[in-house]
């Protein structure tokens, strides 16, 4: 193999691997020779189901646009967009059962939408008001993890706990549980993700590794992370692995449903690479014009996942203008609620700095809290020099 | 579980084994994870026999990956388990350093108390056993510097037994530093009874006075408590009465017990194997100067490792705090 001077390889992973795809970019159904089992997994989805998925994706994109604006207005410290990844997130999350548990990275706004995490709560972290923002056990969604890939191990350990609880392979679909963890292409270079794959494989843990390969880890293309297609890393650990068109919501739903069935029934982990694109910047602090070209962005814009589902609905008679107008009005109201809700978030009381550092008394925390309380009360009303 | 107690003479290592056994018996969510801890019983045999008695799901031989051990332990803890991880040697904790400091320590805080991660990380630490590189280190200050972790180190078999049980029962993550050079020392251990620290403050929060004295306070923990006690013995022969305070806990630090002693003696010598620069002794010196300023007859002295990597085994006894170096420091404090 020839290695170029920049360290990249001359093998373009995208060119050599077939994608699982059930809906083409033009909205037509794809009928491949080996897809019968996967097509069967979406056969039960009605027009209403497809509309519900479309609604999830539209509201997720609205969330993205509103949050980006709020950041520009100074209401958020930072925001990481999910634009372009709505199909991967909504499709996979819709395949989950209520008792399944999610360990997200920090861009999984579509997953959290499907799981019912309040949109305002989802922005507390980016507002600088909370390091988390929601009760993980209320929605079976762990907090966002900002250290890349660390949570893949937490997901695997959690899945090992589910095994020990005897909730794998019971044959009762209402009880069997699994874990899905989300991360990106960059995270696959982290030791923790690789160790998670090792632990999951040797323990046969009920965990689905859902990698959204959005082509960019901030400014670094996937070729800086791997010389083989990302999904083949899973295979190297002995884990069934698949690459799916991440902009095809039905294909993402189908492969995740298949992986969850494997996990629930005791078949162990699965690695899914959802091949997609980060249409926006890494975060509101990033400037993609410095490292990627407009032609690429334009090429992916033609593969927009929201437009693809719209095209499918139109092609199959599921599109209705009155319904679409209603959804647009709903999105407007949703945006307004989000803006108002975020602006209404104040700062926590200063003394909460010392809350929940430990479960039980800790002498140093107690002493510093007492000092701080006294200092604050002695200087109350005075102008603070920072 | 029975509250009946029995007393036996046990090695330090065996006292920990029995503490782990008691934890596994009393809490079916307690479990052990680590490299070679199952069939082998751990390289120091601390978990000897436990896999046979409690099964492979509760005493887990893990892949050889420290970050993986701690990271999956966090996940298990989030699911309601109480994992006790064994890190084989002090110098091998660093692959897990990220999980411990960025994840384990902050989970309760960042979830505003909604999540609990009662993980115990056992680390055989310290030198004096003639080991090769990375097998003799004392990284406790690195962890004590991180809020959210409890950092403790027992010095006696009884404390080893009591403190490991308390650590497993603690809702907070605990870094449990085991002075491996003391593993083979023996002592009487009262086994059984209720889990210590059912009420606070307990063995995870408080120092103990290991020997009473009047002229100088020797502050030590883990492996150097024995060194301090020997030094006190030697000093007694010279007519100097040394008090020995065994910290037991490094985070939190029991400042009142140290300060009460130093106010009486007017002199303080801190002894630990870790380097003195920015170490536990530096914090003790600062606290003592805060709390005991008008009682001090001499600056706080430190007897500790040097600001050099842990040396080769042939030189480790020049590096480690010795009885002579402690006595020398006491002489400096007395003649100031």
XYZ file of C-alpha atoms in Angstrom:
722
model
C 0.000 0.000 0.000
C 1.191 3.479 -0.805
C 1.212 5.932 2.074
C 1.127 9.580 1.081
C 3.234 12.263 2.714
C 0.411 13.446 4.945
C 0.057 10.031 6.496
C -3.268 9.253 4.885
C -3.733 6.064 2.939
C -4.711 5.823 -0.682
C -7.613 3.535 0.130
C -10.872 5.414 0.406
C -13.026 3.320 2.773
C -16.244 4.707 1.317
C -15.474 3.303 -2.074
C -15.020 -0.301 -1.180
C -17.878 -1.192 1.133
C -21.535 -1.679 0.342
C -24.032 0.111 2.555
C -27.196 -1.387 3.906
C -29.816 0.804 2.297
C -33.600 0.420 2.196
C -34.521 3.840 0.815
C -32.583 5.545 -1.978
C -31.889 9.302 -1.882
C -34.763 9.819 -4.327
C -37.197 8.235 -1.884
C -37.639 4.949 -3.722
C -37.429 1.645 -1.874
C -34.264 -0.329 -2.484
C -34.670 -4.035 -3.004
C -31.296 -5.662 -2.765
C -30.679 -9.377 -3.121
C -29.628 -9.914 0.551
C -31.932 -7.432 2.256
C -35.062 -9.526 2.679
C -34.622 -9.987 6.432
C -33.988 -6.290 6.965
C -36.911 -5.286 4.737
C -39.047 -7.562 6.883
C -38.046 -5.516 9.942
C -39.634 -2.358 8.516
C -42.578 -4.047 6.801
C -44.877 -3.377 9.756
C -44.238 0.373 9.760
C -47.391 2.231 8.719
C -47.687 5.643 7.130
C -48.362 7.020 10.611
C -45.133 5.424 11.838
C -43.198 6.999 8.997
C -44.822 10.348 9.707
C -43.885 10.000 13.376
C -40.261 9.409 12.360
C -40.429 12.385 10.036
C -41.797 14.513 12.876
C -38.926 13.379 15.150
C -36.416 14.369 12.496
C -38.029 17.726 11.775
C -38.210 18.633 15.459
C -34.625 17.494 15.973
C -33.507 19.750 13.160
C -35.572 22.595 14.588
C -33.910 21.995 17.943
C -30.563 22.252 16.181
C -31.414 25.500 14.423
C -32.857 27.085 17.558
C -29.888 26.046 19.697
C -27.462 27.390 17.110
C -29.289 30.721 17.121
C -29.364 30.796 20.895
C -25.613 30.312 20.936
C -25.153 33.159 18.448
C -27.271 35.349 20.699
C -25.048 34.552 23.675
C -27.642 32.389 25.420
C -25.538 29.204 25.141
C -21.807 28.880 25.750
C -21.457 26.289 23.015
C -23.556 23.953 20.929
C -22.771 20.796 18.934
C -25.105 20.338 15.981
C -26.624 17.028 14.920
C -27.687 18.365 11.491
C -27.403 15.637 8.872
C -27.434 12.825 11.430
C -31.166 12.845 12.194
C -31.905 9.585 10.386
C -29.143 7.684 12.162
C -30.282 8.984 15.538
C -34.031 8.763 15.135
C -33.988 5.459 13.271
C -31.796 3.726 15.843
C -33.556 5.231 18.866
C -36.970 4.213 17.542
C -35.815 0.589 17.532
C -35.143 0.682 21.291
C -37.417 -0.819 23.906
C -38.298 1.246 26.979
C -36.132 -0.901 29.250
C -33.079 -0.492 27.026
C -30.480 2.008 28.172
C -28.641 4.619 26.117
C -25.131 5.984 26.648
C -24.842 8.954 24.272
C -21.901 11.104 23.314
C -22.809 14.832 23.180
C -24.422 15.214 19.756
C -27.282 12.714 20.104
C -30.082 15.263 20.245
C -32.305 13.124 18.009
C -31.902 10.109 20.279
C -32.790 12.160 23.329
C -35.797 13.584 21.521
C -37.107 10.080 20.850
C -36.453 9.056 24.460
C -38.488 12.010 25.710
C -35.752 14.033 27.398
C -37.061 17.577 27.759
C -35.517 19.860 25.095
C -34.726 22.621 27.576
C -33.007 20.123 29.883
C -30.895 19.004 26.916
C -29.414 22.504 26.664
C -28.578 23.031 30.326
C -25.081 21.657 29.740
C -24.509 23.945 26.760
C -25.946 26.860 28.701
C -23.339 26.340 31.431
C -26.104 25.794 33.963
C -25.589 22.079 34.620
C -23.010 19.401 33.780
C -25.855 17.020 32.966
C -29.392 18.319 32.928
C -31.791 15.397 33.197
C -32.479 12.392 35.379
C -30.831 9.481 33.536
C -33.039 6.878 35.159
C -36.242 8.644 34.169
C -35.556 8.115 30.466
C -32.904 5.371 30.588
C -30.531 7.835 28.965
C -27.184 8.496 30.596
C -25.800 12.031 30.648
C -23.773 13.310 27.723
C -20.110 12.297 27.997
C -17.618 14.829 26.682
C -14.418 12.814 27.036
C -14.446 11.019 23.709
C -15.289 7.343 23.963
C -15.161 7.009 27.771
C -18.834 6.088 27.951
C -18.429 3.069 25.673
C -16.941 1.319 28.700
C -19.760 2.491 30.956
C -22.246 1.109 28.446
C -20.432 -2.218 28.375
C -20.307 -2.419 32.174
C -23.979 -1.529 32.362
C -24.713 -4.329 29.911
C -22.683 -6.722 32.080
C -24.964 -5.651 34.937
C -28.041 -6.481 32.854
C -26.555 -9.939 32.291
C -26.062 -10.382 36.014
C -29.638 -9.260 36.609
C -30.750 -12.169 34.445
C -32.471 -9.906 31.935
C -30.981 -11.372 28.766
C -32.589 -14.207 26.839
C -35.615 -14.528 29.120
C -37.807 -14.889 26.054
C -40.003 -12.107 27.399
C -39.708 -9.079 25.098
C -40.971 -6.822 27.861
C -38.087 -7.825 30.132
C -35.038 -8.513 27.980
C -32.826 -5.436 28.076
C -29.800 -4.109 26.233
C -27.638 -1.016 25.945
C -26.891 1.192 22.965
C -23.904 3.486 23.037
C -23.335 6.249 20.513
C -19.992 7.651 19.431
C -18.289 8.959 16.319
C -15.610 7.919 13.872
C -12.930 9.782 15.834
C -13.830 7.891 19.007
C -12.933 4.582 17.366
C -9.274 5.557 17.782
C -9.651 5.909 21.546
C -8.324 3.141 23.753
C -11.542 3.111 25.756
C -13.678 2.268 22.721
C -11.313 -0.539 21.784
C -11.275 -1.832 25.365
C -15.066 -1.651 25.397
C -15.150 -3.858 22.301
C -12.813 -6.327 24.038
C -14.877 -6.452 27.235
C -18.166 -6.669 25.327
C -16.883 -9.469 23.123
C -15.417 -11.695 25.830
C -18.443 -11.175 28.066
C -20.946 -11.522 25.220
C -22.518 -8.378 26.668
C -25.884 -7.112 25.383
C -24.557 -3.859 23.978
C -24.863 -2.211 20.567
C -22.006 0.030 19.504
C -23.602 2.626 17.260
C -20.867 4.579 15.511
C -22.003 7.573 13.516
C -19.260 8.005 10.980
C -19.997 11.608 10.059
C -16.722 11.785 8.096
C -15.131 14.422 10.300
C -13.590 14.460 13.789
C -13.493 18.255 14.007
C -11.026 18.865 11.155
C -9.710 15.355 10.648
C -11.257 13.104 8.009
C -11.955 9.451 8.750
C -8.797 8.474 6.852
C -6.832 9.919 9.784
C -8.532 7.410 12.099
C -8.510 4.190 10.142
C -7.115 2.517 7.043
C -10.024 0.106 6.914
C -13.721 0.926 6.840
C -14.735 1.687 10.430
C -17.220 -1.180 10.753
C -14.452 -3.683 10.077
C -12.875 -2.703 13.380
C -15.812 -4.388 15.085
C -15.183 -7.556 13.106
C -11.615 -7.597 14.354
C -12.945 -8.072 17.879
C -15.193 -10.921 16.787
C -18.278 -8.732 16.933
C -20.901 -8.909 14.159
C -20.557 -5.603 12.335
C -22.478 -3.778 9.664
C -22.249 -0.540 7.706
C -25.569 1.149 7.129
C -26.588 4.232 5.186
C -26.841 6.639 8.101
C -29.064 8.971 6.115
C -31.685 6.278 5.588
C -33.920 6.240 8.640
C -35.500 2.890 7.788
C -32.186 1.148 7.251
C -30.895 2.536 10.570
C -34.059 1.352 12.274
C -33.763 -2.111 10.739
C -30.108 -2.771 11.549
C -30.547 -1.483 15.101
C -33.629 -3.661 15.588
C -31.630 -6.633 14.384
C -28.738 -5.796 16.723
C -31.076 -5.333 19.677
C -32.762 -8.645 18.985
C -29.336 -10.267 19.052
C -28.464 -8.534 22.334
C -31.823 -9.248 23.988
C -31.714 -12.908 23.112
C -28.211 -13.496 24.419
C -26.369 -13.207 21.111
C -24.053 -10.508 22.421
C -22.758 -7.251 20.995
C -23.059 -5.696 17.536
C -21.065 -2.915 15.932
C -22.990 -0.608 13.596
C -21.299 2.001 11.469
C -23.875 4.528 10.315
C -22.319 6.215 7.326
C -23.504 9.800 7.459
C -22.335 13.375 7.369
C -21.936 16.216 9.837
C -23.646 18.894 7.759
C -22.847 21.590 10.297
C -19.695 22.542 12.124
C -18.205 20.391 14.907
C -19.547 22.968 17.338
C -20.501 26.615 17.196
C -16.807 27.382 17.835
C -15.672 25.543 14.716
C -15.153 26.789 11.147
C -15.328 23.930 8.614
C -14.403 26.248 5.711
C -10.815 25.950 6.912
C -10.605 22.227 6.220
C -13.309 20.921 3.875
C -14.593 22.039 0.533
C -17.987 23.230 -0.507
C -18.291 20.576 -3.222
C -18.259 17.878 -0.569
C -20.834 19.681 1.518
C -23.003 20.118 -1.555
C -22.711 16.449 -2.434
C -23.989 15.480 1.007
C -26.679 18.130 0.979
C -28.223 16.154 -1.879
C -28.361 13.183 0.503
C -30.190 15.102 3.235
C -31.896 12.527 5.486
C -34.970 14.639 6.207
C -35.597 15.252 2.513
C -35.186 11.547 1.817
C -37.954 10.592 4.214
C -40.142 13.325 2.748
C -39.483 11.876 -0.703
C -40.444 8.408 0.535
C -43.683 9.716 2.042
C -44.505 11.557 -1.172
C -43.654 8.547 -3.312
C -45.915 6.286 -1.281
C -48.831 8.670 -0.821
C -48.055 9.380 2.818
C -47.530 13.092 2.342
C -50.406 15.388 3.118
C -50.131 19.156 2.847
C -52.471 19.855 5.765
C -50.490 17.467 7.955
C -47.218 19.046 6.826
C -48.533 22.524 7.626
C -49.595 21.333 11.067
C -46.140 19.943 11.671
C -44.582 23.212 10.587
C -46.801 25.065 13.076
C -45.868 22.563 15.768
C -42.181 23.123 15.037
C -42.690 26.890 15.314
C -44.342 26.521 18.710
C -41.663 24.018 19.779
C -38.954 26.532 18.869
C -40.653 29.288 20.797
C -41.002 27.097 23.903
C -37.354 26.148 23.630
C -36.185 29.757 23.326
C -38.321 30.879 26.249
C -37.319 27.896 28.352
C -33.603 28.388 27.799
C -33.739 32.112 28.468
C -35.591 31.444 31.709
C -32.770 29.253 33.031
C -30.879 31.195 35.654
C -27.612 30.383 37.374
C -27.696 27.863 40.207
C -27.090 29.218 43.716
C -23.343 29.710 44.261
C -23.184 27.348 47.195
C -24.267 24.451 44.967
C -20.585 24.355 43.968
C -20.206 22.160 47.041
C -23.282 19.960 46.540
C -22.970 16.278 45.656
C -19.179 16.165 45.573
C -19.565 13.255 47.989
C -22.559 11.290 49.211
C -21.392 11.485 52.788
C -19.642 14.180 54.820
C -16.153 15.138 53.713
C -14.172 17.381 56.052
C -12.444 19.464 53.388
C -15.627 20.127 51.415
C -17.479 21.003 54.608
C -14.734 23.399 55.709
C -14.571 25.133 52.342
C -18.346 25.403 52.139
C -18.416 27.006 55.600
C -15.658 29.418 54.621
C -17.438 30.304 51.371
C -20.759 30.868 53.127
C -19.140 33.214 55.620
C -17.205 35.052 52.912
C -20.324 35.476 50.797
C -22.374 36.770 53.693
C -19.613 39.145 54.817
C -19.297 40.584 51.316
C -23.016 40.520 50.452
C -24.091 43.619 48.571
C -20.552 44.657 47.722
C -19.458 44.976 44.141
C -17.423 41.946 43.127
C -14.083 42.465 41.407
C -13.254 39.505 39.178
C -25.283 -11.592 58.463
C -24.214 -12.620 61.915
C -22.968 -9.939 64.249
C -20.899 -12.588 66.050
C -17.220 -11.776 66.187
C -14.141 -13.958 66.348
C -10.518 -12.997 66.743
C -7.701 -14.533 64.715
C -4.086 -13.827 63.959
C -3.919 -12.944 60.267
C -1.505 -11.453 57.801
C -2.358 -8.017 56.469
C -3.184 -9.569 53.071
C -5.426 -12.220 54.614
C -7.260 -9.559 56.624
C -8.203 -7.894 53.334
C -9.285 -11.262 51.929
C -11.569 -11.758 54.896
C -12.916 -8.209 54.565
C -13.727 -8.859 50.908
C -15.316 -12.176 51.825
C -17.491 -10.458 54.416
C -18.541 -7.838 51.846
C -19.411 -10.518 49.262
C -21.414 -12.428 51.862
C -23.366 -9.464 53.170
C -24.176 -7.708 49.872
C -25.086 -9.738 46.799
C -24.374 -6.710 44.596
C -20.733 -6.640 45.705
C -18.311 -8.099 43.162
C -14.575 -8.202 42.479
C -12.878 -7.455 39.159
C -9.268 -7.555 38.115
C -6.442 -9.275 36.344
C -5.602 -12.749 37.640
C -7.817 -12.394 40.703
C -9.881 -15.529 40.013
C -8.201 -18.890 39.729
C -4.821 -17.479 40.677
C -6.190 -15.438 43.570
C -4.279 -12.328 42.496
C -0.524 -11.934 42.229
C -0.469 -11.237 45.987
C -3.178 -13.880 46.666
C -5.434 -11.268 48.268
C -8.485 -12.760 46.519
C -7.354 -16.338 47.092
C -10.290 -18.736 47.132
C -12.967 -16.125 46.570
C -13.820 -17.107 42.993
C -14.236 -20.686 44.098
C -16.655 -19.603 46.807
C -18.575 -16.853 44.986
C -18.378 -17.833 41.318
C -17.036 -16.298 38.138
C -19.807 -13.706 37.818
C -18.868 -12.131 41.157
C -15.106 -12.633 41.132
C -14.213 -11.702 37.584
C -10.956 -12.339 35.759
C -10.956 -9.365 33.401
C -9.092 -8.635 30.182
C -5.700 -7.043 30.725
C -6.857 -3.431 30.456
C -7.017 -1.145 33.476
C -9.143 1.552 31.886
C -11.523 -1.182 30.801
C -11.698 -2.547 34.328
C -12.549 0.785 35.902
C -14.757 1.942 33.019
C -16.892 -1.195 33.064
C -16.968 -1.049 36.869
C -18.532 2.405 36.534
C -21.183 0.963 34.238
C -21.849 -1.907 36.625
C -22.131 0.560 39.505
C -24.645 2.617 37.511
C -26.671 -0.590 37.199
C -26.612 -1.050 40.987
C -23.526 -3.197 41.541
C -20.664 -2.491 43.932
C -17.512 -3.453 42.059
C -14.166 -3.723 43.810
C -11.405 -3.425 41.209
C -7.907 -4.701 41.782
C -5.127 -2.834 40.018
C -2.269 -5.296 39.993
C 0.469 -2.804 40.892
C 0.587 0.937 41.664
C 2.436 1.799 38.470
C -0.299 0.208 36.341
C -3.125 2.431 37.528
C -2.366 5.130 34.981
C -4.216 3.617 32.012
C -7.272 3.951 34.296
C -6.368 7.437 35.485
C -8.691 9.062 32.965
C -11.689 6.946 33.957
C -10.976 7.566 37.643
C -10.471 11.323 37.452
C -12.795 12.422 34.627
C -15.613 9.911 35.109
C -15.676 8.099 38.441
C -14.892 11.117 40.612
C -17.426 13.413 38.949
C -20.417 11.165 38.267
C -22.350 12.104 41.388
C -21.494 15.777 41.027
C -22.372 16.139 37.355
C -25.661 14.326 37.856
C -26.510 16.483 40.889
C -26.651 13.455 43.106
C -28.894 11.405 40.822
C -26.210 8.851 39.999
C -24.110 6.853 42.408
C -20.927 4.975 41.546
C -19.801 3.043 44.632
C -16.640 1.633 43.062
C -13.637 0.615 45.175
C -10.221 0.537 43.532
C -7.657 -1.509 45.408
C -4.057 -0.618 44.644
C -1.111 -2.486 46.171
C 1.426 0.353 46.528
C 4.755 1.384 47.931
C 8.222 -0.054 47.828
C 10.664 -2.063 49.823
C 10.032 -5.431 48.191
C 12.892 -5.418 45.707
C 10.633 -5.108 42.687
C 11.291 -3.949 39.141
C 10.262 -0.592 37.673
C 6.597 0.496 38.076
C 6.004 -1.923 40.957
C 6.925 0.249 43.952
C 5.243 3.612 43.494
C 3.110 5.791 45.726
C 0.682 7.795 43.588
C -1.883 8.527 46.331
C -1.491 12.313 46.240
C -2.468 12.366 42.563
C -5.840 10.901 43.487
C -6.316 12.856 46.705
C -6.013 15.989 44.566
C -9.221 15.002 42.763
C -12.487 15.940 44.440
C -15.097 13.205 44.548
C -12.697 10.409 45.485
C -12.015 9.072 48.937
C -8.412 8.006 49.343
C -7.438 5.739 52.218
C -4.581 3.499 53.269
C -4.650 1.105 56.228
C -1.564 0.357 58.291
C -2.673 -2.595 60.409
C -4.431 -5.889 59.666
C -7.418 -4.833 61.760
C -7.781 -1.547 59.908
C -7.275 -3.360 56.609
C -10.224 -5.613 57.451
C -12.450 -2.835 58.771
C -11.583 -0.285 56.102
C -12.120 -2.565 53.107
C -15.572 -3.452 54.434
C -16.347 0.228 54.992
C -15.024 1.068 51.529
C -17.290 -1.466 49.827
C -20.266 -0.136 51.783
C -19.439 3.502 51.006
C -21.670 5.228 48.444
C -18.611 7.204 47.284
C -15.770 5.898 45.120
C -12.830 4.831 47.266
C -9.178 4.506 46.242
C -7.895 1.855 48.611
C -4.101 1.905 48.815
C -2.664 -1.294 50.270
C 0.923 -1.097 51.549
C 2.197 -4.183 49.779
C 5.380 -4.246 51.852
C 3.141 -4.902 54.870
C 1.129 -7.736 53.276
C 2.994 -10.408 55.228
C 2.947 -8.677 58.615
C 0.640 -10.295 61.143
C -1.760 -9.038 63.728
C -4.822 -9.923 65.714
C -7.980 -9.229 63.759
C -11.496 -9.239 65.120
C -13.681 -10.559 62.326
C -17.413 -10.108 61.891
C -19.640 -7.540 63.529
C -21.490 -4.750 61.791
C -19.948 -2.938 58.833
C -17.811 -0.074 60.146
C -18.794 3.466 59.197
C -22.485 2.721 59.584
C -22.370 6.143 61.235
C -19.804 8.834 60.507
C -17.094 9.654 61.277
C -15.528 6.249 60.959
C -12.444 4.441 59.767
C -12.628 6.080 56.329
C -12.616 9.607 57.808
C -10.498 9.603 60.908
C -6.886 9.306 61.926
C -5.873 7.266 64.952
C -3.159 7.823 67.480
C -0.998 4.706 67.094
C 1.340 5.647 69.954
C 0.963 8.409 72.504
C 3.839 10.814 73.140
C 4.697 14.354 74.221
C 7.725 15.809 72.443
C 7.054 15.407 68.746
C 4.222 14.218 66.484
C 5.105 11.745 63.725
C 2.394 11.724 61.043
C 2.351 8.658 58.790
C -0.010 6.404 56.851
C 0.090 3.011 55.198
C 3.606 1.563 54.990
C 5.359 4.320 56.964
C 3.308 3.867 60.138
C 5.510 0.894 61.006
C 8.618 2.980 60.251
C 7.339 5.794 62.468
C 6.580 3.382 65.309
C 10.100 1.922 65.103
C 11.516 5.433 65.088
C 9.420 6.284 68.155
C 10.885 3.230 69.855
C 14.425 4.357 69.031
C 13.665 7.899 70.147
C 12.261 6.631 73.436
C 15.615 4.991 74.116
C 17.184 8.451 73.713
C 14.643 10.013 76.025
C 12.381 11.578 73.389
C 8.675 10.839 73.567
C 7.150 10.673 70.071
C 3.457 10.482 69.308
C 2.536 8.595 66.127
C -0.589 9.587 64.216
C -1.759 7.098 61.598
C -3.831 9.150 59.140
C -5.704 6.166 57.627
C -7.530 8.598 55.332
C -5.762 11.019 53.000
C -9.003 12.360 51.547
C -10.649 13.501 53.700
C -7.750 14.500 55.892
C -8.421 14.378 59.630
C -6.795 17.713 60.409
C -8.251 18.042 63.950
C -6.531 14.858 65.181
C -3.167 15.984 63.750
C -3.574 19.546 65.015
C -4.604 18.448 68.491
C -1.440 16.373 68.724
C 0.884 19.045 67.323
C -0.535 21.688 69.664
C 0.599 19.470 72.540
C 3.993 18.464 71.138
C 4.902 21.641 69.239
C 6.722 19.627 66.588
C 5.571 17.709 63.554
C 7.375 15.304 61.241
C 5.463 13.816 58.295
C 6.627 10.518 56.873
C 5.573 9.053 53.531
C 7.134 7.142 50.652
C 5.725 9.388 47.940
C 7.913 12.338 46.898
C 7.782 15.283 49.287
C 7.261 17.893 46.543
C 3.522 18.759 46.460
C 2.775 15.624 48.456
C 0.543 14.822 51.417
C 3.237 16.195 53.741
C 3.028 19.570 52.041
C -0.695 19.724 52.767
C -0.132 18.634 56.369
C 2.523 21.334 56.770
C 0.128 23.966 55.450
C -2.704 22.801 57.702
C -0.458 22.619 60.744
C 0.824 26.133 60.100
C -2.813 27.289 59.882
C -4.030 25.490 62.962
C -0.984 25.349 65.251
C 0.979 28.514 64.434
C 1.423 29.650 68.039
C 2.209 26.161 69.317
C 4.974 25.322 66.856
C 8.531 25.100 68.175
C 9.998 24.207 64.772
C 9.027 24.128 61.123
C 7.184 20.990 60.009
C 9.716 18.425 58.772
C 9.110 15.995 55.940
C 10.716 12.607 55.461
C 9.680 11.357 52.062
C 10.696 10.111 48.656
C 12.820 12.321 46.427
C 11.814 14.234 43.305
C 13.247 11.489 41.154
C 11.630 8.440 39.609
C 11.498 5.499 41.975
C 15.028 4.116 41.842
C 16.284 0.649 41.054
C 15.699 -1.977 43.731
C 19.359 -1.978 44.734
C 18.950 1.643 45.834
C 15.397 1.695 47.135
C 16.398 1.646 50.786
C 18.381 4.837 50.217
C 15.232 6.379 48.737
C 12.623 5.173 51.210
C 12.085 6.894 54.562
C 14.052 4.919 57.126
C 14.100 4.907 60.910
C 17.380 6.821 60.806
C 15.992 9.512 58.512
C 12.940 9.925 60.742
C 15.141 10.203 63.845
C 17.336 12.715 61.999
C 14.279 14.832 61.149
C 13.099 14.684 64.761
C 16.559 15.811 65.896
C 16.315 18.769 63.484
C 12.914 19.689 64.890
C 14.133 19.380 68.471
C 17.271 21.448 67.904
C 15.633 24.197 65.851
